[in-house]
C-alpha cells in the first residue's frame, strides 16, 4: 500500500493539503556527545522554514528526526499530529527528502530513479508513470537527462534530479538537506528559486537545512538558527537581519581578520 | 565484553532481517524481474567456476583414493568414495564456499555502498523497505539456485573422478566399474542430505552478507571491511553449521 497515494493527474497535487510540523523538546545524544539540546519550534503548513547554523551544529541530524531516520534520545517530532518516529506516520503523511549528496540510485537511469517510487507503490499504469515522471523532469528543466545515469550528471543536475524524485511523490512535506552546497552562486540561486516556486505552485511545506545566507534571506518565511545543538532564534528574515545578538551578527556577517585569524584564537 | 556485545548485536540484526524479509515473501510475484535477475547472478554466473572446481575436486579425490587403495586391491571402490564424498559433503560445501566468495562479497559490497551513499536512507524515506526490495528476492533466488548448482557440482565431480580413474595408469579402472560402484553405494538420501545442506548454507550466506552490508557505516574503507567480515563470517558459519547439520542428518537418516 502506498504511504501517500499521489493524485491521478500531476496537476491535481495542488489539492493535497500541506502539513504542519512541531518539534517538541528534542534531545539527541551520540554517546557522551550532545548533538541536539532541547530543541523546540513549529513549522506552519505551506511555509518555507530554513534551519541555519554553522557546520556540525546538528541541522542534518534534526532533519533525519523529522523523516524518521533517527530516534530521539528524548522529545519528539509531530507531523500533523502524528509522531515522526512511528513508521505508520509515513502512511498518513507524504514526506520527501532531498539528500545533500542527492542519494540517487547509481545503478538506475534518471528516468528509473524517478519512476521507482511510483512502480514500487503501484501508482497507475506504466503510461501514467511515464506522464508523471516526464512532468516532474519538465518542471526542473531536465527533459534531456531521462536516459542518463547519475554518474553522467553535474552537481547541479544531481540536485535537481533529487528534487524531481521527491516531487513525483507529490509530498505534503518536502525536506532539503543543504540543497545549495557545492554549487556555484548562479546554480545555488536557481535551486533556491525552484524551492520557492514549488511551494507557490504546490503549497508544499518545506524545511530547508542550509548555511546559505542568500537562500535563507531570500526565500524563507521564517528562519531558525541552530548553534551547538541549541536553537538560539526563530524569526522572519527581517528579524534575523535586525538582530543584535553577537553570535547571529557574526554568523551572518563574519569579519575577516587576517592578522588575528579565528583558528588561532581557537588554538589558544 | 565489547566483542560479545558486537556478536549478539550481529546475530540479532540477522534474525530481525530474516523475519522482515520472510514477511515480504508474498510480494515475490510482484518482483519477478528482480528474482530472475538474482537467479541469473547467483546461478548462471557462478556455474562456470562451480563446474571447473567440481571437476578437479572429483579428479583429485579419485587420484588420492586410487593411490591409497591400490595396495589393498580396492580400486573398484573409487566410484563409491567419490560419489558419496561429493554428494554428502564436498558438493554442497564447495558450492557454498564459492557462493560466499563470489556472490556474498558482491552482495555486501553493493548494499554497503548503497548504505554509505545514503541510497538505503532514500529507499526508507520513500517507504520502500530494503528487506523487501534488496533482500527477499536474493533469498528466494538462492533457495532456487543452490540445489541446481549442487546437483551440477555433484555430476561434474563424479565425471571428473571417472575421467581420472580411466585415464591414469596406476588406477586404470573402466568407467562402467567406476559408475557401477558409485550407483551401488550412493543413494538418493545421500544426494538429498547434500541438497539440504546446500540450501541451509546458501540461505545463511546470503542473509549474513545482506545484513552486514545493510549495517555498514562510514566510508569506502568500511565498505571493504564489511566485505571481508561478510566473507569470513560466512565461511565460519558454513563450517560450524556443517558439523551440526551433519549430526542432525545422521540422526534423522542413519546409514
Short mmCIF file of C-alpha atoms in Angstrom, two decimals:
data_model
loop_
_atom_site.label_atom_id
_atom_site.label_comp_id
_atom_site.label_asym_id
_atom_site.label_seq_id
_atom_site.Cartn_x
_atom_site.Cartn_y
_atom_site.Cartn_z
CA UNK A 1 0.00 0.00 0.00
CA UNK A 2 1.46 3.38 -0.92
CA UNK A 3 2.15 5.52 2.14
CA UNK A 4 0.62 8.50 0.37
CA UNK A 5 -1.32 7.81 -2.81
CA UNK A 6 -0.45 10.52 -5.32
CA UNK A 7 -3.39 12.02 -7.22
CA UNK A 8 -4.24 10.55 -10.62
CA UNK A 9 -3.06 13.60 -12.54
CA UNK A 10 0.11 15.55 -11.79
CA UNK A 11 -1.67 18.90 -11.60
CA UNK A 12 -4.11 17.54 -9.03
CA UNK A 13 -1.28 17.63 -6.47
CA UNK A 14 -2.27 21.22 -5.73
CA UNK A 15 -5.25 19.78 -3.85
CA UNK A 16 -3.04 17.81 -1.40
CA UNK A 17 -3.22 19.69 1.93
CA UNK A 18 0.05 20.97 3.37
CA UNK A 19 1.03 19.79 6.85
CA UNK A 20 2.46 21.45 9.92
CA UNK A 21 5.47 20.19 11.88
CA UNK A 22 6.05 20.56 15.60
CA UNK A 23 9.42 19.78 17.17
CA UNK A 24 8.99 19.32 20.92
CA UNK A 25 11.94 19.37 23.34
CA UNK A 26 14.10 17.29 21.04
CA UNK A 27 17.28 15.91 22.57
CA UNK A 28 19.77 13.71 20.72
CA UNK A 29 22.94 12.30 22.21
CA UNK A 30 25.51 10.13 20.45
CA UNK A 31 27.21 8.50 23.43
CA UNK A 32 28.54 11.36 25.55
CA UNK A 33 28.19 13.85 22.67
CA UNK A 34 25.09 16.01 22.91
CA UNK A 35 24.05 16.99 19.35
CA UNK A 36 20.58 18.46 19.96
CA UNK A 37 19.78 20.17 23.25
CA UNK A 38 16.09 20.55 23.96
CA UNK A 39 15.16 22.00 20.56
CA UNK A 40 11.55 23.17 20.07
CA UNK A 41 9.94 25.01 17.17
CA UNK A 42 6.94 24.85 14.89
CA UNK A 43 6.61 24.96 11.11
CA UNK A 44 3.26 26.14 9.77
CA UNK A 45 1.50 24.42 6.84
CA UNK A 46 2.71 25.71 3.47
CA UNK A 47 5.63 27.60 4.99
CA UNK A 48 9.29 27.62 3.93
CA UNK A 49 11.27 27.21 7.15
CA UNK A 50 15.04 27.48 6.79
CA UNK A 51 17.14 25.97 9.53
CA UNK A 52 20.51 27.70 9.53
CA UNK A 53 23.63 27.21 11.54
CA UNK A 54 27.33 26.51 11.31
CA UNK A 55 28.60 23.13 10.12
CA UNK A 56 28.26 20.48 12.82
CA UNK A 57 25.54 22.34 14.72
CA UNK A 58 23.04 19.44 14.37
CA UNK A 59 20.90 20.66 11.46
CA UNK A 60 21.05 17.47 9.38
CA UNK A 61 20.53 15.28 12.45
CA UNK A 62 17.38 17.26 13.23
CA UNK A 63 16.16 16.76 9.66
CA UNK A 64 16.73 13.00 9.93
CA UNK A 65 14.45 13.03 13.01
CA UNK A 66 11.69 14.71 11.01
CA UNK A 67 11.79 11.97 8.38
CA UNK A 68 12.09 9.18 10.95
CA UNK A 69 15.65 8.07 10.10
CA UNK A 70 16.90 8.81 13.65
CA UNK A 71 15.43 8.00 17.05
CA UNK A 72 15.41 10.86 19.57
CA UNK A 73 17.04 10.46 22.99
CA UNK A 74 14.05 12.37 24.33
CA UNK A 75 11.38 14.69 22.95
CA UNK A 76 9.57 14.12 19.67
CA UNK A 77 8.69 15.48 16.25
CA UNK A 78 4.99 15.65 15.42
CA UNK A 79 3.81 15.93 11.81
CA UNK A 80 0.16 16.90 11.58
CA UNK A 81 -0.47 15.18 14.92
CA UNK A 82 1.49 12.00 14.03
CA UNK A 83 4.77 11.07 15.72
CA UNK A 84 7.54 11.13 13.08
CA UNK A 85 9.35 8.25 14.84
CA UNK A 86 6.41 5.91 14.19
CA UNK A 87 6.62 4.08 10.86
CA UNK A 88 2.87 4.42 10.19
CA UNK A 89 3.22 8.21 10.09
CA UNK A 90 4.66 7.89 6.59
CA UNK A 91 1.43 6.18 5.54
CA UNK A 92 -0.56 9.22 6.65
CA UNK A 93 1.79 11.96 5.53
CA UNK A 94 3.78 12.04 2.31
CA UNK A 95 7.32 13.23 3.07
CA UNK A 96 10.06 13.82 0.52
CA UNK A 97 13.70 14.30 1.46
CA UNK A 98 16.29 15.80 -0.87
CA UNK A 99 19.62 14.49 0.41
CA UNK A 100 22.74 16.65 0.48
CA UNK A 101 24.58 14.41 -1.98
CA UNK A 102 21.41 13.55 -3.89
CA UNK A 103 21.42 9.86 -2.84
CA UNK A 104 20.38 8.94 -6.37
CA UNK A 105 20.39 5.23 -7.20
CA UNK A 106 23.59 4.92 -9.19
CA UNK A 107 22.56 1.71 -10.93
CA UNK A 108 19.38 3.29 -12.33
CA UNK A 109 18.88 5.90 -15.05
CA UNK A 110 17.40 9.28 -14.14
CA UNK A 111 14.03 8.12 -15.50
CA UNK A 112 14.09 4.93 -13.41
CA UNK A 113 15.21 6.89 -10.34
CA UNK A 114 12.05 8.95 -10.60
CA UNK A 115 9.82 6.03 -11.57
CA UNK A 116 11.00 3.75 -8.75
CA UNK A 117 8.65 5.14 -6.10
CA UNK A 118 5.64 5.03 -8.43
CA UNK A 119 6.41 1.49 -9.60
CA UNK A 120 7.06 0.14 -6.11
CA UNK A 121 3.80 1.56 -4.82
CA UNK A 122 1.92 0.54 -7.99
CA UNK A 123 0.72 4.06 -8.71
CA UNK A 124 -1.00 3.72 -12.08
CA UNK A 125 -0.01 2.06 -15.33
CA UNK A 126 3.42 2.40 -16.96
CA UNK A 127 1.93 5.06 -19.27
CA UNK A 128 0.68 7.09 -16.28
CA UNK A 129 4.05 6.70 -14.56
CA UNK A 130 5.76 7.98 -17.70
CA UNK A 131 3.48 11.04 -17.76
CA UNK A 132 4.25 11.84 -14.12
CA UNK A 133 7.99 11.33 -14.48
CA UNK A 134 8.27 13.43 -17.64
CA UNK A 135 6.15 16.14 -16.00
CA UNK A 136 8.49 16.27 -12.98
CA UNK A 137 11.54 16.35 -15.26
CA UNK A 138 9.98 19.19 -17.26
CA UNK A 139 9.31 21.27 -14.16
CA UNK A 140 13.03 21.12 -13.35
CA UNK A 141 14.19 21.50 -16.99
CA UNK A 142 15.70 18.01 -17.01
CA UNK A 143 13.92 16.54 -20.05
CA UNK A 144 17.19 15.65 -21.78
CA UNK A 145 18.62 13.74 -18.85
CA UNK A 146 15.99 10.98 -18.65
CA UNK A 147 18.23 8.30 -20.15
CA UNK A 148 21.42 9.41 -18.39
CA UNK A 149 22.86 7.81 -15.28
CA UNK A 150 23.70 9.78 -12.12
CA UNK A 151 27.43 9.43 -12.81
CA UNK A 152 26.93 11.38 -16.07
CA UNK A 153 25.37 14.40 -14.32
CA UNK A 154 26.89 17.59 -12.92
CA UNK A 155 26.42 18.53 -9.25
CA UNK A 156 23.61 20.98 -10.03
CA UNK A 157 21.81 18.43 -12.20
CA UNK A 158 22.06 15.79 -9.47
CA UNK A 159 20.44 18.20 -7.01
CA UNK A 160 17.63 18.93 -9.47
CA UNK A 161 17.10 15.22 -10.18
CA UNK A 162 16.93 14.62 -6.43
CA UNK A 163 14.28 17.34 -6.14
CA UNK A 164 12.38 15.87 -9.13
CA UNK A 165 12.49 12.43 -7.49
CA UNK A 166 10.89 13.87 -4.36
CA UNK A 167 8.40 15.79 -6.46
CA UNK A 168 6.95 12.67 -8.18
CA UNK A 169 5.95 11.51 -4.69
CA UNK A 170 3.77 14.67 -4.57
CA UNK A 171 4.78 15.28 -0.98
CA UNK A 172 2.95 17.30 1.63
CA UNK A 173 6.23 17.95 3.40
CA UNK A 174 9.47 18.45 1.47
CA UNK A 175 12.78 18.46 3.31
CA UNK A 176 16.01 19.73 1.77
CA UNK A 177 19.42 18.92 3.27
CA UNK A 178 21.94 21.55 2.15
CA UNK A 179 20.39 21.93 -1.33
CA UNK A 180 22.86 24.59 -2.49
CA UNK A 181 26.10 23.20 -1.08
CA UNK A 182 28.93 22.65 -3.58
CA UNK A 183 27.11 24.70 -6.24
CA UNK A 184 28.21 27.90 -7.98
CA UNK A 185 26.29 31.08 -6.96
CA UNK A 186 24.06 31.08 -10.06
CA UNK A 187 23.10 27.41 -9.68
CA UNK A 188 22.55 27.98 -5.94
CA UNK A 189 20.17 30.84 -6.78
CA UNK A 190 18.40 28.60 -9.34
CA UNK A 191 17.86 25.87 -6.73
CA UNK A 192 16.57 28.50 -4.26
CA UNK A 193 14.10 29.75 -6.88
CA UNK A 194 12.97 26.17 -7.56
CA UNK A 195 12.30 25.61 -3.85
CA UNK A 196 10.26 28.82 -3.66
CA UNK A 197 8.30 28.13 -6.85
CA UNK A 198 7.46 24.56 -5.76
CA UNK A 199 5.98 25.95 -2.56
CA UNK A 200 3.97 28.54 -4.51
CA UNK A 201 2.81 26.01 -7.12
CA UNK A 202 2.04 23.03 -4.85
CA UNK A 203 1.65 24.65 -1.38
CA UNK A 204 4.05 22.05 -0.01
CA UNK A 205 5.50 22.70 3.45
CA UNK A 206 9.28 22.99 3.11
CA UNK A 207 12.04 22.67 5.69
CA UNK A 208 15.42 23.63 4.30
CA UNK A 209 18.62 22.91 6.18
CA UNK A 210 21.34 25.21 4.93
CA UNK A 211 24.09 27.62 5.85
CA UNK A 212 23.48 29.54 2.65
CA UNK A 213 22.65 33.05 3.88
CA UNK A 214 21.36 34.22 0.48
CA UNK A 215 18.95 31.30 0.20
CA UNK A 216 17.61 31.86 3.71
CA UNK A 217 17.12 35.59 3.45
CA UNK A 218 15.51 35.45 0.01
CA UNK A 219 13.06 32.55 0.15
CA UNK A 220 12.38 31.74 3.83
CA UNK A 221 9.14 32.67 5.52
CA UNK A 222 10.89 32.05 8.83
CA UNK A 223 14.39 31.10 9.84
CA UNK A 224 15.66 29.08 12.80
CA UNK A 225 19.26 29.45 13.87
CA UNK A 226 20.87 26.40 15.44
CA UNK A 227 24.22 26.72 17.19
CA UNK A 228 25.94 23.90 19.08
CA UNK A 229 22.68 21.97 19.22
CA UNK A 230 20.67 24.87 20.66
CA UNK A 231 18.06 26.86 18.76
CA UNK A 232 19.05 30.40 19.56
CA UNK A 233 16.48 32.20 17.42
CA UNK A 234 13.35 31.71 15.30
CA UNK A 235 12.08 34.64 13.27
CA UNK A 236 11.47 36.19 9.88
CA UNK A 237 14.39 37.13 7.63
CA UNK A 238 13.85 40.78 8.61
CA UNK A 239 14.01 39.91 12.32
CA UNK A 240 17.18 37.90 11.76
CA UNK A 241 18.84 40.75 9.91
CA UNK A 242 17.84 43.20 12.62
CA UNK A 243 19.14 41.04 15.46
CA UNK A 244 21.92 42.48 17.59
CA UNK A 245 22.91 39.15 19.14
CA UNK A 246 26.70 39.00 18.53
CA UNK A 247 26.53 35.29 17.64
CA UNK A 248 23.93 35.98 14.93
CA UNK A 249 25.74 39.08 13.66
CA UNK A 250 28.99 37.10 13.48
CA UNK A 251 27.27 34.21 11.65
CA UNK A 252 25.58 36.48 9.09
CA UNK A 253 28.48 38.90 8.62
CA UNK A 254 31.71 37.16 9.59
CA UNK A 255 34.65 39.58 9.71
CA UNK A 256 37.93 38.63 8.11
CA UNK A 257 40.86 39.47 10.34
CA UNK A 258 44.00 38.25 8.63
CA UNK A 259 46.26 39.50 11.45
CA UNK A 260 44.37 37.72 14.18
CA UNK A 261 42.57 34.77 12.49
CA UNK A 262 39.83 32.76 14.20
CA UNK A 263 41.62 29.43 14.12
CA UNK A 264 44.48 30.88 16.17
CA UNK A 265 42.01 32.13 18.76
CA UNK A 266 40.54 28.63 18.91
CA UNK A 267 44.02 27.15 19.43
CA UNK A 268 44.62 29.37 22.46
CA UNK B 1 32.84 -7.78 26.55
CA UNK B 2 32.56 -5.39 23.61
CA UNK B 3 33.27 -8.30 21.22
CA UNK B 4 30.48 -10.34 22.79
CA UNK B 5 28.09 -7.41 22.52
CA UNK B 6 29.01 -6.98 18.84
CA UNK B 7 28.37 -10.68 18.17
CA UNK B 8 24.97 -10.52 19.93
CA UNK B 9 24.18 -7.34 18.00
CA UNK B 10 25.12 -9.04 14.71
CA UNK B 11 23.06 -12.18 15.46
CA UNK B 12 20.09 -10.02 16.45
CA UNK B 13 20.33 -7.98 13.25
CA UNK B 14 20.48 -11.13 11.08
CA UNK B 15 17.42 -12.60 12.82
CA UNK B 16 15.49 -9.33 12.56
CA UNK B 17 16.34 -9.10 8.86
CA UNK B 18 15.24 -12.72 8.39
CA UNK B 19 11.85 -12.06 10.00
CA UNK B 20 11.32 -8.86 7.99
CA UNK B 21 12.36 -10.47 4.70
CA UNK B 22 10.23 -13.59 5.17
CA UNK B 23 7.32 -11.27 5.92
CA UNK B 24 7.66 -9.88 2.39
CA UNK B 25 7.62 -13.32 0.73
CA UNK B 26 4.11 -12.61 -0.55
CA UNK B 27 5.45 -9.76 -2.72
CA UNK B 28 7.66 -12.14 -4.75
CA UNK B 29 5.22 -12.42 -7.70
CA UNK B 30 5.34 -8.62 -7.94
CA UNK B 31 9.15 -8.69 -8.05
CA UNK B 32 9.65 -11.40 -10.66
CA UNK B 33 12.11 -9.26 -12.63
CA UNK B 34 14.39 -8.82 -9.63
CA UNK B 35 14.05 -12.50 -8.71
CA UNK B 36 15.08 -13.63 -12.22
CA UNK B 37 17.98 -11.16 -12.23
CA UNK B 38 19.22 -12.58 -8.91
CA UNK B 39 18.80 -16.17 -10.18
CA UNK B 40 20.99 -15.19 -13.12
CA UNK B 41 23.64 -13.60 -10.87
CA UNK B 42 23.64 -16.33 -8.23
CA UNK B 43 23.17 -19.30 -10.52
CA UNK B 44 24.25 -18.72 -14.09
CA UNK B 45 27.32 -16.55 -13.44
CA UNK B 46 28.59 -18.91 -10.72
CA UNK B 47 28.12 -22.01 -12.85
CA UNK B 48 31.46 -21.99 -14.80
CA UNK B 49 33.64 -21.76 -11.69
CA UNK B 50 31.50 -24.38 -9.91
CA UNK B 51 31.93 -26.74 -12.87
CA UNK B 52 35.70 -26.22 -13.13
CA UNK B 53 36.34 -26.68 -9.41
CA UNK B 54 33.98 -29.66 -9.13
CA UNK B 55 35.72 -31.43 -11.98
CA UNK B 56 39.12 -31.05 -10.34
CA UNK B 57 37.88 -31.91 -6.86
CA UNK B 58 36.35 -35.12 -8.23
CA UNK B 59 39.60 -35.79 -10.09
CA UNK B 60 41.80 -35.23 -7.05
CA UNK B 61 39.53 -37.42 -4.92
CA UNK B 62 39.88 -40.24 -7.46
CA UNK B 63 43.65 -39.76 -7.63
CA UNK B 64 44.08 -39.83 -3.85
CA UNK B 65 41.69 -42.75 -3.47
CA UNK B 66 43.44 -44.67 -6.24
CA UNK B 67 46.84 -44.05 -4.65
CA UNK B 68 45.62 -45.12 -1.19
CA UNK B 69 43.64 -48.17 -2.34
CA UNK B 70 45.99 -49.67 -4.91
CA UNK B 71 47.85 -51.65 -2.24
CA UNK B 72 44.61 -53.20 -0.96
CA UNK B 73 43.18 -54.08 -4.35
CA UNK B 74 40.17 -51.88 -3.59
CA UNK B 75 40.42 -49.59 -6.62
CA UNK B 76 36.98 -50.69 -7.80
CA UNK B 77 35.53 -48.78 -4.84
CA UNK B 78 36.86 -45.41 -6.02
CA UNK B 79 33.46 -44.67 -7.59
CA UNK B 80 31.67 -45.14 -4.28
CA UNK B 81 34.15 -42.92 -2.44
CA UNK B 82 33.95 -40.09 -4.96
CA UNK B 83 30.18 -40.46 -5.25
CA UNK B 84 29.48 -40.30 -1.53
CA UNK B 85 32.07 -37.60 -0.78
CA UNK B 86 30.76 -35.28 -3.48
CA UNK B 87 27.08 -35.87 -2.71
CA UNK B 88 27.18 -35.70 1.08
CA UNK B 89 29.94 -33.18 1.74
CA UNK B 90 32.17 -31.71 -0.92
CA UNK B 91 29.48 -30.69 -3.43
CA UNK B 92 27.37 -28.56 -1.08
CA UNK B 93 30.38 -27.32 0.89
CA UNK B 94 32.32 -26.21 -2.17
CA UNK B 95 29.32 -24.54 -3.82
CA UNK B 96 28.60 -22.65 -0.58
CA UNK B 97 32.19 -21.50 -0.21
CA UNK B 98 32.18 -20.30 -3.82
CA UNK B 99 28.86 -18.58 -3.18
CA UNK B 100 30.32 -16.74 -0.17
CA UNK B 101 33.41 -15.66 -2.07
CA UNK B 102 31.83 -14.73 -5.37
CA UNK B 103 28.20 -13.77 -4.72
CA UNK B 104 28.24 -12.96 -0.98
CA UNK B 105 31.09 -10.49 -1.31
CA UNK B 106 29.35 -8.77 -4.25
CA UNK B 107 26.08 -8.53 -2.31
CA UNK B 108 27.80 -6.99 0.73
CA UNK B 109 29.79 -4.55 -1.42
CA UNK B 110 26.65 -3.41 -3.25
CA UNK B 111 24.46 -2.99 -0.15
CA UNK B 112 27.27 -1.41 1.90
CA UNK B 113 27.90 1.08 -0.89
CA UNK B 114 24.17 1.87 -1.07
CA UNK B 115 24.13 2.37 2.70
CA UNK B 116 27.21 4.60 2.80
CA UNK B 117 25.98 6.76 -0.08
CA UNK B 118 22.51 7.12 1.55
CA UNK B 119 20.62 5.16 -1.11
CA UNK B 120 19.21 2.92 1.64
CA UNK B 121 18.06 6.02 3.56
CA UNK B 122 16.44 7.27 0.35
CA UNK B 123 14.55 3.97 -0.01
CA UNK B 124 13.32 4.21 3.57
CA UNK B 125 12.07 7.76 3.11
CA UNK B 126 10.18 6.51 0.03
CA UNK B 127 8.64 3.81 2.25
CA UNK B 128 10.29 1.08 0.17
CA UNK B 129 11.68 -1.37 2.76
CA UNK B 130 15.21 -2.54 1.78
CA UNK B 131 14.29 -6.00 3.14
CA UNK B 132 11.55 -6.25 0.52
CA UNK B 133 13.40 -4.85 -2.48
CA UNK B 134 17.00 -5.88 -1.83
CA UNK B 135 16.98 -8.94 0.46
CA UNK B 136 13.87 -11.02 -0.21
CA UNK B 137 14.47 -11.56 -3.99
CA UNK B 138 18.05 -12.64 -3.22
CA UNK B 139 16.91 -15.14 -0.58
CA UNK B 140 14.29 -16.57 -2.93
CA UNK B 141 16.86 -16.82 -5.73
CA UNK B 142 19.41 -18.64 -3.59
CA UNK B 143 16.77 -21.14 -2.46
CA UNK B 144 16.03 -21.97 -6.10
CA UNK B 145 19.61 -21.92 -7.40
CA UNK B 146 21.52 -23.78 -4.65
CA UNK B 147 20.07 -27.25 -5.45
CA UNK B 148 20.71 -26.65 -9.16
CA UNK B 149 24.33 -25.65 -8.56
CA UNK B 150 24.90 -28.51 -6.13
CA UNK B 151 23.48 -31.15 -8.48
CA UNK B 152 25.68 -29.82 -11.29
CA UNK B 153 28.70 -29.80 -8.93
CA UNK B 154 28.00 -33.44 -7.98
CA UNK B 155 27.59 -34.60 -11.57
CA UNK B 156 30.71 -32.81 -12.83
CA UNK B 157 32.71 -34.06 -9.81
CA UNK B 158 31.61 -37.64 -10.47
CA UNK B 159 32.63 -37.35 -14.12
CA UNK B 160 35.96 -35.82 -13.07
CA UNK B 161 36.57 -38.87 -10.91
CA UNK B 162 35.60 -41.19 -13.76
CA UNK B 163 37.91 -39.42 -16.18
CA UNK B 164 40.92 -39.76 -13.86
CA UNK B 165 40.08 -43.36 -12.94
CA UNK B 166 40.06 -44.46 -16.56
CA UNK B 167 42.99 -42.33 -17.84
CA UNK B 168 45.60 -42.50 -15.06
CA UNK B 169 47.77 -45.54 -15.49
CA UNK B 170 48.24 -46.62 -11.86
CA UNK B 171 44.45 -46.58 -11.31
CA UNK B 172 43.16 -47.76 -14.68
CA UNK B 173 39.60 -48.85 -13.95
CA UNK B 174 36.95 -48.52 -16.66
CA UNK B 175 34.01 -46.17 -16.41
CA UNK B 176 31.41 -48.93 -16.04
CA UNK B 177 33.19 -50.29 -12.92
CA UNK B 178 33.52 -46.74 -11.52
CA UNK B 179 29.87 -45.81 -12.11
CA UNK B 180 28.69 -49.26 -11.01
CA UNK B 181 30.28 -48.73 -7.57
CA UNK B 182 29.04 -45.13 -7.48
CA UNK B 183 25.44 -46.18 -8.24
CA UNK B 184 25.55 -49.04 -5.77
CA UNK B 185 26.73 -47.03 -2.76
CA UNK B 186 25.41 -43.52 -3.46
CA UNK B 187 21.70 -43.47 -2.65
CA UNK B 188 19.10 -40.79 -3.20
CA UNK B 189 19.14 -39.92 0.52
CA UNK B 190 22.87 -39.08 0.27
CA UNK B 191 22.18 -36.62 -2.53
CA UNK B 192 19.16 -35.28 -0.61
CA UNK B 193 21.29 -34.75 2.51
CA UNK B 194 23.73 -32.72 0.45
CA UNK B 195 20.95 -30.65 -1.06
CA UNK B 196 19.53 -29.86 2.39
CA UNK B 197 22.98 -28.72 3.50
CA UNK B 198 23.42 -26.60 0.39
CA UNK B 199 20.03 -24.91 0.94
CA UNK B 200 20.87 -24.05 4.55
CA UNK B 201 24.41 -22.85 3.76
CA UNK B 202 23.31 -20.76 0.78
CA UNK B 203 20.44 -19.15 2.67
CA UNK B 204 22.66 -18.29 5.64
CA UNK B 205 25.44 -16.90 3.42
CA UNK B 206 23.08 -14.55 1.57
CA UNK B 207 21.31 -13.48 4.77
CA UNK B 208 24.57 -12.76 6.62
CA UNK B 209 26.06 -10.89 3.66
CA UNK B 210 22.90 -8.77 3.25
CA UNK B 211 22.79 -8.00 6.97
CA UNK B 212 26.44 -6.95 7.18
CA UNK B 213 26.06 -4.82 4.04
CA UNK B 214 22.99 -3.03 5.38
CA UNK B 215 24.67 -2.34 8.75
CA UNK B 216 27.72 -0.64 7.23
CA UNK B 217 28.51 2.85 8.48
CA UNK B 218 31.28 5.17 7.43
CA UNK B 219 33.05 5.48 4.09
CA UNK B 220 34.85 3.47 1.40
CA UNK B 221 37.19 1.86 3.92
CA UNK B 222 34.24 0.46 5.88
CA UNK B 223 32.78 -1.00 2.67
CA UNK B 224 35.96 -3.05 2.23
CA UNK B 225 35.94 -4.03 5.90
CA UNK B 226 32.30 -5.14 5.61
CA UNK B 227 33.06 -7.34 2.60
CA UNK B 228 35.92 -9.02 4.46
CA UNK B 229 33.75 -9.51 7.55
CA UNK B 230 30.88 -10.91 5.48
CA UNK B 231 33.06 -13.50 3.72
CA UNK B 232 34.88 -14.57 6.90
CA UNK B 233 31.62 -14.82 8.86
CA UNK B 234 30.02 -16.81 6.04
CA UNK B 235 32.91 -19.28 5.91
CA UNK B 236 32.82 -19.78 9.68
CA UNK B 237 29.05 -20.20 9.59
CA UNK B 238 29.32 -22.80 6.79
CA UNK B 239 31.85 -24.90 8.71
CA UNK B 240 30.07 -24.67 12.08
CA UNK B 241 26.65 -25.36 10.55
CA UNK B 242 28.13 -28.23 8.55
CA UNK B 243 29.14 -30.10 11.70
CA UNK B 244 25.79 -29.70 13.46
CA UNK B 245 23.74 -30.28 10.32
CA UNK B 246 25.69 -33.47 9.61
CA UNK B 247 24.96 -34.68 13.15
CA UNK B 248 21.26 -33.94 12.75
CA UNK B 249 21.04 -35.54 9.31
CA UNK B 250 22.86 -38.67 10.52
CA UNK B 251 20.33 -38.94 13.36
CA UNK B 252 17.37 -38.46 11.05
CA UNK B 253 18.58 -40.79 8.29
CA UNK B 254 21.21 -43.24 9.62
CA UNK B 255 23.03 -45.45 7.13
#
